[in-house]
Coordinates of C-alpha atoms and ligand atoms in Angstrom, one line a residue:
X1 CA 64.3 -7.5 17.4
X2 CA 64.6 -9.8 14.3
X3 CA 64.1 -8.0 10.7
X4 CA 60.8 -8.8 8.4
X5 CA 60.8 -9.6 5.1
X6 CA 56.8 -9.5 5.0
X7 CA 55.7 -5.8 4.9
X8 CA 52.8 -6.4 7.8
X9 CA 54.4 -5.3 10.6
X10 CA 51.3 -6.4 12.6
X11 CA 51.9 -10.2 11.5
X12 CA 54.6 -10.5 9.1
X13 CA 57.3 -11.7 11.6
X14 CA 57.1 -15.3 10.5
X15 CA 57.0 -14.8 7.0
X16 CA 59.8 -14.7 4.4
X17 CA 58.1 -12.7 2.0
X18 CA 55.7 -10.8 0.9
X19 CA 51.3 -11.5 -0.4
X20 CA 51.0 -10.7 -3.6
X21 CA 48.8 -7.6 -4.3
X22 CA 46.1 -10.3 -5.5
X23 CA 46.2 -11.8 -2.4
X24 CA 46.1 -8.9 -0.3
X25 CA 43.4 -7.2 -2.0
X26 CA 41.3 -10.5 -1.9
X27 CA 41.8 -10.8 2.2
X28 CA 41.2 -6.9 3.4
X29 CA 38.0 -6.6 4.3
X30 CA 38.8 -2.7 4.9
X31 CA 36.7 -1.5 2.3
X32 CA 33.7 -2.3 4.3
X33 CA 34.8 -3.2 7.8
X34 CA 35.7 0.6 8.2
X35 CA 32.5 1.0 9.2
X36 CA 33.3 -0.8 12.6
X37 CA 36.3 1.8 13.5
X38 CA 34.0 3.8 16.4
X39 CA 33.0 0.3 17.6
X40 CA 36.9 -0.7 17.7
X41 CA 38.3 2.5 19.6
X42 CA 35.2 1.7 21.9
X43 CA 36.2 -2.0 22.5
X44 CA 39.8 -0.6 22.8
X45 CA 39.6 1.6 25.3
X46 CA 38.1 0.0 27.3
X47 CA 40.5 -3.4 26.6
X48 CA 43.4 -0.9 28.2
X49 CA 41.7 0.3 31.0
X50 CA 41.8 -3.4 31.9
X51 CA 45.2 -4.0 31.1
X52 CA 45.8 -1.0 33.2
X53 CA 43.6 -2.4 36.1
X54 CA 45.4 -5.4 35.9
X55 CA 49.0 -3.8 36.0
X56 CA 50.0 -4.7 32.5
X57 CA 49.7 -0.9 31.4
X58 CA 51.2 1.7 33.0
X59 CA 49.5 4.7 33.8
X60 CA 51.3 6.5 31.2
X61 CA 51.0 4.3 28.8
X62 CA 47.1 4.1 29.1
X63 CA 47.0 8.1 29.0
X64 CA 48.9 7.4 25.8
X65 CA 46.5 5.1 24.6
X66 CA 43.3 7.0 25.2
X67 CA 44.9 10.1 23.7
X68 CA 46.0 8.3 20.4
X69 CA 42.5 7.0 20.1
X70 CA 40.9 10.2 20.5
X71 CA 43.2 11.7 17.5
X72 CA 42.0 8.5 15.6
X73 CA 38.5 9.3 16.0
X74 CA 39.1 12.8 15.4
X75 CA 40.7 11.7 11.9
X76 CA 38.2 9.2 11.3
X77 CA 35.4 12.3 11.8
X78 CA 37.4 14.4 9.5
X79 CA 38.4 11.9 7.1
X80 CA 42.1 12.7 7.4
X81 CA 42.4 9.2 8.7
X82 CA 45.0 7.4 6.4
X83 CA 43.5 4.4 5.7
X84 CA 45.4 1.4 3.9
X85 CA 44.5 -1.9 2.3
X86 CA 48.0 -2.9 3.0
X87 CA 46.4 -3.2 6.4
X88 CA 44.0 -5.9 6.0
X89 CA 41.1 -4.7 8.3
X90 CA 39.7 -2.0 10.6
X91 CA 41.8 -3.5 13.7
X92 CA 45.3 -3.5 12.2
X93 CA 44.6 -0.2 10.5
X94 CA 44.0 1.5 14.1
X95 CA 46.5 -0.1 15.7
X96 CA 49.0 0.8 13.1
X97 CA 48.3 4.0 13.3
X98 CA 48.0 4.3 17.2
X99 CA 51.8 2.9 17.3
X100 CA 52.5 5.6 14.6
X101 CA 51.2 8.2 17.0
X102 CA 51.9 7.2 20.8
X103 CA 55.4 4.8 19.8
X104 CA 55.5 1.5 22.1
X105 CA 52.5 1.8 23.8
X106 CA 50.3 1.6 21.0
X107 CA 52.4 -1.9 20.7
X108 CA 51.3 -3.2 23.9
X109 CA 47.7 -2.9 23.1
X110 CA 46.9 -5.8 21.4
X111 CA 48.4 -8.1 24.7
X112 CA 45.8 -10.0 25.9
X113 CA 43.5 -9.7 23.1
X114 CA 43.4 -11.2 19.4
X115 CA 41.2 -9.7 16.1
X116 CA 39.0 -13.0 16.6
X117 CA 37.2 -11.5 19.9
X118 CA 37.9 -7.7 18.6
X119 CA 35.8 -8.6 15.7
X120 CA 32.9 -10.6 17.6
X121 CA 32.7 -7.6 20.1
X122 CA 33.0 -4.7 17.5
X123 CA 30.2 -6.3 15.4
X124 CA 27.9 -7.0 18.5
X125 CA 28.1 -3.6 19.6
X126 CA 27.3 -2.1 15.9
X127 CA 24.5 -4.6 15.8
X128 CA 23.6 -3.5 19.5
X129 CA 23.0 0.7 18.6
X130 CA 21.4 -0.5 15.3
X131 CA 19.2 -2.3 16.8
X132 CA 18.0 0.5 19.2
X133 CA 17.6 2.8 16.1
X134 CA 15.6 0.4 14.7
X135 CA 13.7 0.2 17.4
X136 CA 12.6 4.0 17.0
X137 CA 11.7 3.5 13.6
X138 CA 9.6 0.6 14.5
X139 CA 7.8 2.5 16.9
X140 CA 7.8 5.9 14.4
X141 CA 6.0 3.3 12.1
X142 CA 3.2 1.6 14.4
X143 CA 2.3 4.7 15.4
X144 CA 2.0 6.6 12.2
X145 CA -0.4 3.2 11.1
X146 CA -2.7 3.2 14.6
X147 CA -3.3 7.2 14.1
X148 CA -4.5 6.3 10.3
X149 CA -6.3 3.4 11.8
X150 CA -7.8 6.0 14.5
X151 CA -9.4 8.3 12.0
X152 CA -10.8 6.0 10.0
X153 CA -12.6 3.5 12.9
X154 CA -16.0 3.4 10.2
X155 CA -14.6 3.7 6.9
X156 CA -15.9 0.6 5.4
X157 CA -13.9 -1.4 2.7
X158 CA -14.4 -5.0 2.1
X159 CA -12.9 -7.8 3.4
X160 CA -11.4 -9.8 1.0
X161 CA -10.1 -14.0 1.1
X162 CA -8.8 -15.1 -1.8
X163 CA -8.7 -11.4 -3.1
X164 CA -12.9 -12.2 -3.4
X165 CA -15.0 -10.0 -1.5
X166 CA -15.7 -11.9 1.5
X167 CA -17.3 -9.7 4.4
X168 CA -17.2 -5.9 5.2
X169 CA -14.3 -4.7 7.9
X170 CA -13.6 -1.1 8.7
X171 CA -10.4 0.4 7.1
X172 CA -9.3 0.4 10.5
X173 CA -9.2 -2.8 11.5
X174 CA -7.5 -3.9 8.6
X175 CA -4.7 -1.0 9.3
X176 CA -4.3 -2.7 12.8
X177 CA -3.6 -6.0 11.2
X178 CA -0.5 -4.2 9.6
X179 CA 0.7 -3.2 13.5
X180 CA 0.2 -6.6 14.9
X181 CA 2.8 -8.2 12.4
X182 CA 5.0 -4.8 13.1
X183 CA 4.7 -5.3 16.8
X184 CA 5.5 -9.6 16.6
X185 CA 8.4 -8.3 15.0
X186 CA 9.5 -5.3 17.7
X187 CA 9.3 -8.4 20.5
X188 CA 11.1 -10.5 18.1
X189 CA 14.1 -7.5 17.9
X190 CA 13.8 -6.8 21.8
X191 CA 14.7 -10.8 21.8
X192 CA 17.6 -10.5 19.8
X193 CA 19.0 -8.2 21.6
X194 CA 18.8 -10.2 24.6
X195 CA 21.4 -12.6 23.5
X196 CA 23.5 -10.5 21.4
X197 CA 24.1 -8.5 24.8
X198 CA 27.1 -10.1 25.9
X199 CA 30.6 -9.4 25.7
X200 CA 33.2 -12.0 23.9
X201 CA 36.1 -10.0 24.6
X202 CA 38.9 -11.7 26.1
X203 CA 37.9 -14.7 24.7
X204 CA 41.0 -13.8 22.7
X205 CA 41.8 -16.2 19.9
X206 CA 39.8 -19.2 20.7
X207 CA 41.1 -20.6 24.2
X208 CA 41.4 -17.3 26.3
X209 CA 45.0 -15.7 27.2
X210 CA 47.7 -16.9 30.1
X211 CA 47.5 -13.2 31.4
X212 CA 44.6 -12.6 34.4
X213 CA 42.5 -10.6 32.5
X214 CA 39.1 -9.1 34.1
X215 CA 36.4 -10.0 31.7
X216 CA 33.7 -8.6 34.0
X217 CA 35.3 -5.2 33.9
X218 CA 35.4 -5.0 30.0
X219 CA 32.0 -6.5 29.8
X220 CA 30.3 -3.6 32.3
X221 CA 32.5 -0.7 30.7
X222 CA 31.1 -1.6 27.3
X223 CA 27.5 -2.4 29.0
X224 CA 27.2 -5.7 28.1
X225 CA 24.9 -8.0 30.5
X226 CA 27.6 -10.2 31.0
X227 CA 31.0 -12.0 29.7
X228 CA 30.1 -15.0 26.9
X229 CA 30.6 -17.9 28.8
X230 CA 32.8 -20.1 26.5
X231 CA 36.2 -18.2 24.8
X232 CA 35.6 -20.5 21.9
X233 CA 31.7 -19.9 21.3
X234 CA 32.9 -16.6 22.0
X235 CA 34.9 -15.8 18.9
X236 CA 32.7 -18.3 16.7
X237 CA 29.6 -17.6 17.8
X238 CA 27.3 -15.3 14.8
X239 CA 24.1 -16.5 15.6
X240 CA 22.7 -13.0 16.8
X241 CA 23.3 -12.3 13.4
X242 CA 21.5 -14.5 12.5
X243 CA 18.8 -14.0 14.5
X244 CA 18.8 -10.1 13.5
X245 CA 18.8 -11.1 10.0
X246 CA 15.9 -13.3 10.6
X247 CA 14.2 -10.5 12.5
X248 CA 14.7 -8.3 9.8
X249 CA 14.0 -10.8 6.7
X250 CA 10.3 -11.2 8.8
X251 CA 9.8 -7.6 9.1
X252 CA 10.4 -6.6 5.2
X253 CA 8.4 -9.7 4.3
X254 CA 5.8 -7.9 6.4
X255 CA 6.6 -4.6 4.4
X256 CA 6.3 -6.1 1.5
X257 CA 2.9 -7.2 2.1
X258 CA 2.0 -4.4 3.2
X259 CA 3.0 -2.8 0.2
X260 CA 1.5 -5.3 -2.4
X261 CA -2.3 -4.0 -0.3
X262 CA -1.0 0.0 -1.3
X263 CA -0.1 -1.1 -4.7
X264 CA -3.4 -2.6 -5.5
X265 CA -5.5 -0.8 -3.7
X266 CA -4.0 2.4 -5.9
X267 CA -4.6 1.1 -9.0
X268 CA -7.5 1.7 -11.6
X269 CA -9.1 -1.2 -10.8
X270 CA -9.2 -0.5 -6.9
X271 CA -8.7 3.1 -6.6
X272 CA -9.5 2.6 -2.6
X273 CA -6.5 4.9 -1.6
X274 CA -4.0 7.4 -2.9
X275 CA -0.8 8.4 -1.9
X276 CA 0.9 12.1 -2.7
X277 CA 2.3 13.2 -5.3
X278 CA 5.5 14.0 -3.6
X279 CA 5.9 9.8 -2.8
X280 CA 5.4 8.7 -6.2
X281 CA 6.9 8.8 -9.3
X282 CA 6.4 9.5 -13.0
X283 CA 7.0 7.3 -16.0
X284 CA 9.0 8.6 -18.9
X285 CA 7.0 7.7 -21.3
X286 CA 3.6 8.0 -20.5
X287 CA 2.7 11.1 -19.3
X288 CA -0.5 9.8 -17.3
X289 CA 1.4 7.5 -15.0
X290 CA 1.8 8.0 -11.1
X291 CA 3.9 5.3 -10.0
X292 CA 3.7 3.2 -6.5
X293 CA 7.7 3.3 -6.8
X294 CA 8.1 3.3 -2.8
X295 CA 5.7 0.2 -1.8
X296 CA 7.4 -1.6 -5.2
X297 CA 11.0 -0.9 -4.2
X298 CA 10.6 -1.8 -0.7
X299 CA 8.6 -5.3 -2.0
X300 CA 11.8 -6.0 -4.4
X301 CA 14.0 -5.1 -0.7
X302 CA 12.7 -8.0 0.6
X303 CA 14.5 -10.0 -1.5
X304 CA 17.9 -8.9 -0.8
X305 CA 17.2 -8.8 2.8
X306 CA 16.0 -12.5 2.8
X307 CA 19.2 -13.3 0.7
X308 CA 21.3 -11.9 3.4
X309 CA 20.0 -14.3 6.0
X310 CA 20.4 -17.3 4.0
X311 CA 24.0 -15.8 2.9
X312 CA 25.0 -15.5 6.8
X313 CA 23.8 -18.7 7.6
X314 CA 25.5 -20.7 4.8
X315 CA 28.9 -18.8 5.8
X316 CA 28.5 -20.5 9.4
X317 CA 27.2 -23.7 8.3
X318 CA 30.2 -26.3 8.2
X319 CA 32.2 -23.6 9.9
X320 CA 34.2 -26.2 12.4
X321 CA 35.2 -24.4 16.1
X322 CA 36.5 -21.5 16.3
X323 CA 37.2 -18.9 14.5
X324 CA 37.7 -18.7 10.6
X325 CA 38.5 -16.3 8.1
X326 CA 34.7 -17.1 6.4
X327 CA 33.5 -14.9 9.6
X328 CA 35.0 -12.2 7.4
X329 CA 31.9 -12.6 5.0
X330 CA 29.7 -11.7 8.3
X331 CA 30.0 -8.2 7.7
X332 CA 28.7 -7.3 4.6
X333 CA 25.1 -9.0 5.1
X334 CA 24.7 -7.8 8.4
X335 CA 25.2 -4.0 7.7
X336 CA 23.7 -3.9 4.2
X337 CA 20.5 -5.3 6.3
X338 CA 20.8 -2.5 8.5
X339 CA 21.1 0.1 6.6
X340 CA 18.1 -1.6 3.9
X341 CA 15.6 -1.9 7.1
X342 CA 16.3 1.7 8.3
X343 CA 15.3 3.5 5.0
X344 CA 12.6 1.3 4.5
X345 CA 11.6 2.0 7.9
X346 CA 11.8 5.5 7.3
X347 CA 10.2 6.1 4.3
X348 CA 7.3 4.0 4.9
X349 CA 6.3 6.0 8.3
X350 CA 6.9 9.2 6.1
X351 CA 4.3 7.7 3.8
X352 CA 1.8 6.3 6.4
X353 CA 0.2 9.1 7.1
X354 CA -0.4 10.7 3.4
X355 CA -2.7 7.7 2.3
X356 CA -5.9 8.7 1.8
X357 CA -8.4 6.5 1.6
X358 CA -11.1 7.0 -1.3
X359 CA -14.2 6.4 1.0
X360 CA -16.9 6.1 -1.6
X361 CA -14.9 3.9 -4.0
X362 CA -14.1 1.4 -0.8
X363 CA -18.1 1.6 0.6
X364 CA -19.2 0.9 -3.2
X365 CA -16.5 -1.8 -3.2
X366 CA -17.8 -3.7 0.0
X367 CA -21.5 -3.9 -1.5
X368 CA -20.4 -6.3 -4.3
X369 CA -20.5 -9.6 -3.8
X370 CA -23.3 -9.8 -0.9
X371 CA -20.3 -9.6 1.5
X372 CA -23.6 -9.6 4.2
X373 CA -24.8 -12.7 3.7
X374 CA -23.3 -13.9 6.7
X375 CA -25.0 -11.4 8.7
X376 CA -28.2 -12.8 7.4
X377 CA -27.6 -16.5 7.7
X378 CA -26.2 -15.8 11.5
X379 CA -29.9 -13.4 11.6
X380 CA -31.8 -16.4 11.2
X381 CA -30.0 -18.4 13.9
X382 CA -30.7 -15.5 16.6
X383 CA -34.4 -16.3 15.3
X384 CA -33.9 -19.8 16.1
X385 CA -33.1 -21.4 13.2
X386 CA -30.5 -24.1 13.1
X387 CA -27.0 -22.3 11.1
X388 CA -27.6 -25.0 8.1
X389 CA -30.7 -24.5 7.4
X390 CA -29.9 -20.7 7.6
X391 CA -27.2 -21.3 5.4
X392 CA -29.5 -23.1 3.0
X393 CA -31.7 -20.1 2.9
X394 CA -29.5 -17.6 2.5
X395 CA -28.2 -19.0 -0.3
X396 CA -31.4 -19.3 -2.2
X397 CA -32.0 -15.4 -1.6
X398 CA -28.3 -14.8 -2.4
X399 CA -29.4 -16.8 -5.9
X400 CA -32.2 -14.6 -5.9
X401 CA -30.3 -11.4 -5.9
X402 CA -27.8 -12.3 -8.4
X403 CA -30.9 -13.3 -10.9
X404 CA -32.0 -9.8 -10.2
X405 CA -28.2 -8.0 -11.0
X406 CA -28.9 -6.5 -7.0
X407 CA -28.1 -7.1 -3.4
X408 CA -29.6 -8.1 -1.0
X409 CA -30.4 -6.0 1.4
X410 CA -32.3 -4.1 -1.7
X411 CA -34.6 -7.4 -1.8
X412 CA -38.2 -6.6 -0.2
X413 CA -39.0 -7.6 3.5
X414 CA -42.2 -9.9 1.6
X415 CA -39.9 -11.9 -0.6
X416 CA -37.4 -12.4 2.0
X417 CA -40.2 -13.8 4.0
X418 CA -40.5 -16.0 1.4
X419 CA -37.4 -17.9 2.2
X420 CA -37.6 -17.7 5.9
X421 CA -40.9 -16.8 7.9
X422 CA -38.6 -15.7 10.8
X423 CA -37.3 -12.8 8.9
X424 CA -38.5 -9.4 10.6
X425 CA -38.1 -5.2 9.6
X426 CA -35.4 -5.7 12.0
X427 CA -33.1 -7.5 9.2
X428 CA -32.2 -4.4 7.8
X429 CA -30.3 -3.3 10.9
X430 CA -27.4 -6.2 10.3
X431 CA -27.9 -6.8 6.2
X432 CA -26.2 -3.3 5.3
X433 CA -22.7 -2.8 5.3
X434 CA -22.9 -0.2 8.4
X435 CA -25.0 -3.1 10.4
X436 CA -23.0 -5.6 9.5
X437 CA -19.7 -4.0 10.7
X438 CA -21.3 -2.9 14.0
X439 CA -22.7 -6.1 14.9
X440 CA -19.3 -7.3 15.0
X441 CA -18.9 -5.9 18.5
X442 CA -16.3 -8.3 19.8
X443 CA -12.1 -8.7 21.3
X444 CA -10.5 -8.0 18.3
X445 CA -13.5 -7.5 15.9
X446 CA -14.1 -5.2 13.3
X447 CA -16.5 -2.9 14.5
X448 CA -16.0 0.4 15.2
X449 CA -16.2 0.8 18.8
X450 CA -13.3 -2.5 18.6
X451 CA -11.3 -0.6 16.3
X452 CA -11.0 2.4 18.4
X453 CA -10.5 0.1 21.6
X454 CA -8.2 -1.8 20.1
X455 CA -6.0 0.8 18.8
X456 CA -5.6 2.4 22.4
X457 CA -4.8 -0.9 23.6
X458 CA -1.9 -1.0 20.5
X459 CA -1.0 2.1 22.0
X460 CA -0.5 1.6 25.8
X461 CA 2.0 -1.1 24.5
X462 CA 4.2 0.6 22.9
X463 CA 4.0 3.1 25.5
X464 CA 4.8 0.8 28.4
X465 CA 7.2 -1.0 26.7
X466 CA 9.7 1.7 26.7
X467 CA 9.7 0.6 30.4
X468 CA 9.5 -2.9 30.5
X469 CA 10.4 -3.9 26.4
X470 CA 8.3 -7.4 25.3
Ligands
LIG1 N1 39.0 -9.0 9.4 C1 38.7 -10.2 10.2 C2 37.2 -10.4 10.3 O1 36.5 -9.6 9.9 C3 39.2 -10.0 11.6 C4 39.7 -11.2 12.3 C5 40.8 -11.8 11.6 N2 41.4 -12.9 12.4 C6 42.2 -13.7 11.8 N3 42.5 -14.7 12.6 N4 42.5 -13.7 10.6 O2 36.7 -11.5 10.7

C-alpha cells in the first residue's frame, strides 16, 4: 500500500499534505456529533451483519466487528473512549478506533457504505427514540392539565377576547383548550414519525454501491418501515427534520401561550392562580418578589426553538442533490430542539398540577363587565323576541347598570320589565354567573357537565392511542 502524506488515514490517501489545524478544527463536527455514537455502532452493526449475509464478511471478521463495537460502547459508557478532533466526526472516530482494536476487519467495515447515508441513518434513528420520549412527556403533560381541568369543572373565571371580560367559562374548560393545542401537536409528532421511519442506508454516497447489498435486511434489523426509495433523496433528504422542528416550534409556541395566561393570571392585578413556592423564584433585590421564572423562560424557549427551524431550513434551501457538507449544520438545531422541548416538557407537567386557582378572586373577576348579557339578550329570544331587538334591550339595561356602578343581575325584576315585558322571575336562573355557565350545556361548551364529559373523552384518546397512535 502507497504511503500518506495527509495524517487522515480514513481519507488522506489522495492528499499531499496535511489541513491546517484551522481547517480541521473548522470541519469536525465531533464536538457535538458525539452525541450520535450509540446511533452509529447501532447502524454498524447491523451494516456487517449484511455484509456478512451477503458473503463480503467473513464470519470471523463480523465476530470481530461486533466485539470491537461492544468495547466502543463500553468506552463510550465509561468515557475512556479516546476521542480526537483529528478525526473529523463521530463515524471516522469509531471506525478508527475499531481498526485500532480488531486490525483489518475494522477496515472492511466501511465497504459498501459511505458517512453520507451513515449520517442520514444515525440522525433518523436519534430523531426516532427522541421522538418516542417526547411522546411520553406529551402525554405526562395532557394528563397532568385534564386532572386540573377535572377538579375544577365549576370554578368560574371569565372569559376574556381582547383580554376584556367577555362571558363567564369554567376554569375547566379553558384548561382543556390548553390539551387540544397539546394533543394537535402529539398527531402532528405521531406524523413525523411516519416519514422519518425509513432507512437511507445503503444509499451510500449518492448513487448506491456496485456490491449487492440487502437494503431490506438493514432496514428491518434497525426497524425501519422500509428502505428510502431513491439513494440520492436518501443521503439529501432532511426534511423530517424539518418537520420535527416544525412540530416542536408549534408546540413551544403553544407553551409559551400557555405560559403568558400563568404569568398574568399570577400577577397583582389578576391574582386568579398561584403556583408554589418551590417553582418560582426570588428577586435579589426586592425582597417581596415571587417570580413566574418557569412560564417566562419557557416563553423566551420559544424563540430559540423557532430559530432552529428556520436555521435547518435555510441550510437545505439552495442545497443542490445530494449530499453536502452544509448537512453538517443539521445537527446542532435538531438536538438542541430536543433536548429544549424535553425539559420544557418536563418541568411544565411538574408544574401543572401545583396551580391553584384563587376561586374567589376568579368568581369576583367574571362579574365585571356584565359578562351575562348575552345570556339575557339570548333569554328574550326563548321568549320570542327577535335577537336584535333583544340586543337592543339588553343594551339599554346594560346602560342602566353601569349608570348605577352595578350588574345586572342586581337590577330589580320591575325595572327589567321595563325594558322588556317578556322578562319573567325565571331570568335570574341564566343572568348569574352559575346560570349562565350551566346553560351552556352543549359539544364542547363550557358548562360543567361538558367539561367533565369532555375531559373523559380527552382521556380515552390518549388512552387508545397508545394502540392505534392519531
Ligand atoms: N460529519 C458529516 C455530517 O455530519 C458526515 C458526512 C460527511 N460526508 C462527507 N462527504 N464529507 O454530515
Amino acid at each position: 500500500m502507497s504511503k500518506t502524506t495527509n495524517s487522515n488515514k480514513l481519507w488522506g490517501g489522495r492528499f499531499k499534505e496535511d489541513n491546517e489545524a484551522i481547517v480541521k478544527r473548522f470541519t469536525s463536527s465531533i464536538q457535538f456529533d458525539h452525541k450520535l455514537a450509540t446511533q452509529d455502532i447501532m447502524v454498524s452493526l447491523a451494516h456487517a451483519q449484511m455484509l456478512h449475509k451477503i458473503g463480503i464478511l467473513k464470519e470471523s471478521e463480523l465476530k470481530k466487528i461486533n466485539f470491537g463495537l461492544e468495547k466502543i460502547s463500553e468506552e463510550i459508557e465509561s468515557k475512556t473512549f479516546p476521542w480526537s478532533e483529528d478525526l473529523e466526526d463521530v463515524h471516522m472516530n469509531i471506525e478508527s478506533r475499531l481498526t485500532d482494536l480488531i486490525g483489518i476487519a475494522g477496515k472492511k467495515l466501511h465497504t459498501a457504505r459511505s458517512r453520507n447515508d451513515q449520517v442520514a441513518t444515525d440522525i433518523r434513528l436519534y430523531l426516532r427514540e427522541a421522538i418516542e420520549e417526547i411522546k411520553i412527556e406529551l402525554r405526562k403533560l395532557q394528563i397532568s392539565i385534564i386532572t386540573l381541568a377535572r377538579s375544577n369543572t365549576s370554578t368560574i373565571m371569565p372569559g376574556l377576547t381582547h383580554l376584556q371580560a367577555a362571558q363567564p367559562i369554567t376554569f375547566g374548560h379553558h384548561l382543556l383548550a390548553w390539551n387540544e393545542m397539546l394533543d394537535r401537536d402529539y398527531c402532528r409528532l405521531v406524523d413525523c414519525l411516519h416519514r422519518l421511519n425509513e432507512c437511507p442506508l445503503g444509499s451510500a454516497a449518492l448513487a448506491g454501491t456496485s456490491f449487492p447489498i440487502d437494503r431490506h435486511m438493514t432496514s428491518e434489523l434497525l426497524r425501519f418501515n422500509k428502505p428510502t426509495e431513491n439513494s440520492m433523496d436518501g443521503v439529501s433528504d432532511r426534511d423530517f427534520g424539518v418537520e420535527f422542528c416544525s412540530f416542536s416550534a408549534l408546540l413551544m409556541t403553544h407553551l409559551s401561550r400557555i405560559s403568558e395566561e400563568i404569568i398574568l393570571w399570577m400577577s397583582q392585578q389578576f391574582d386568579f392562580i398561584s403556583i408554589p413556592d418551590s417553582f418560582c423564584t426570588g428577586s435579589s433585590i426586592m425582597p417581596q418578589k415571587k417570580n413566574p421564572d418557569i412560564p417566562e423562560l419557557i416563553r423566551g424557549k420559544s424563540g430559540r426553538v423557532t430559530g432552529n427551524l428556520i436555521s435547518l431550513l435555510t441550510v437545505i434551501k439552495s442545497q443542490p442533490l445530494a449530499y453536502n457538507k452544509d448537512n453538517q449544520e443539521d445537527k446542532e438545531p435538531i438536538f438542541d430542539t430536543v433536548e429544549t422541548i424535553l425539559s420544557s416538557l418536563r418541568i411544565f407537567s411538574q408544574m401543572v398540577p401545583g396551580i391553584k386557582p384563587n376561586i374567589e378572586k376568579m368568581f369576583e373577576s367574571a362579574s365585571i363587565g356584565h359578562s351575562t348579557a348575552t345570556d339575557l339578550a339570548e333569554y328574550l329570544v326563548r321568549k320570542g323576541i327577535a335577537f336584535r331587538d333583544a340586543h337592543q334591550a339588553v343594551g339599554g339595561i346594560v346602560a342602566l347598570a353601569v349608570e348605577r356602578n352595578t350588574s345586572i343581575d342586581k337590577i330589580e325584576l320591575s325595572v327589567l320589565q321595563s325594558f322588556c315585558s317578556n322578562i319573567q322571575e325565571d331570568v335570574f336562573d341564566v343572568i348569574t354567573l352559575e346560570g349562565s355557565v350551566k346553560s351552556r350545556n352543549h359539544f364542547g361548551a363550557t358548562s360543567p357537565d361538558q367539561v367533565e364529559a369532555a375531559a373523559q373523552r380527552a382521556l380515552k384518546r390518549i388512552e387508545e392511542r397508545g394502540k392505534e397512535d392519531c
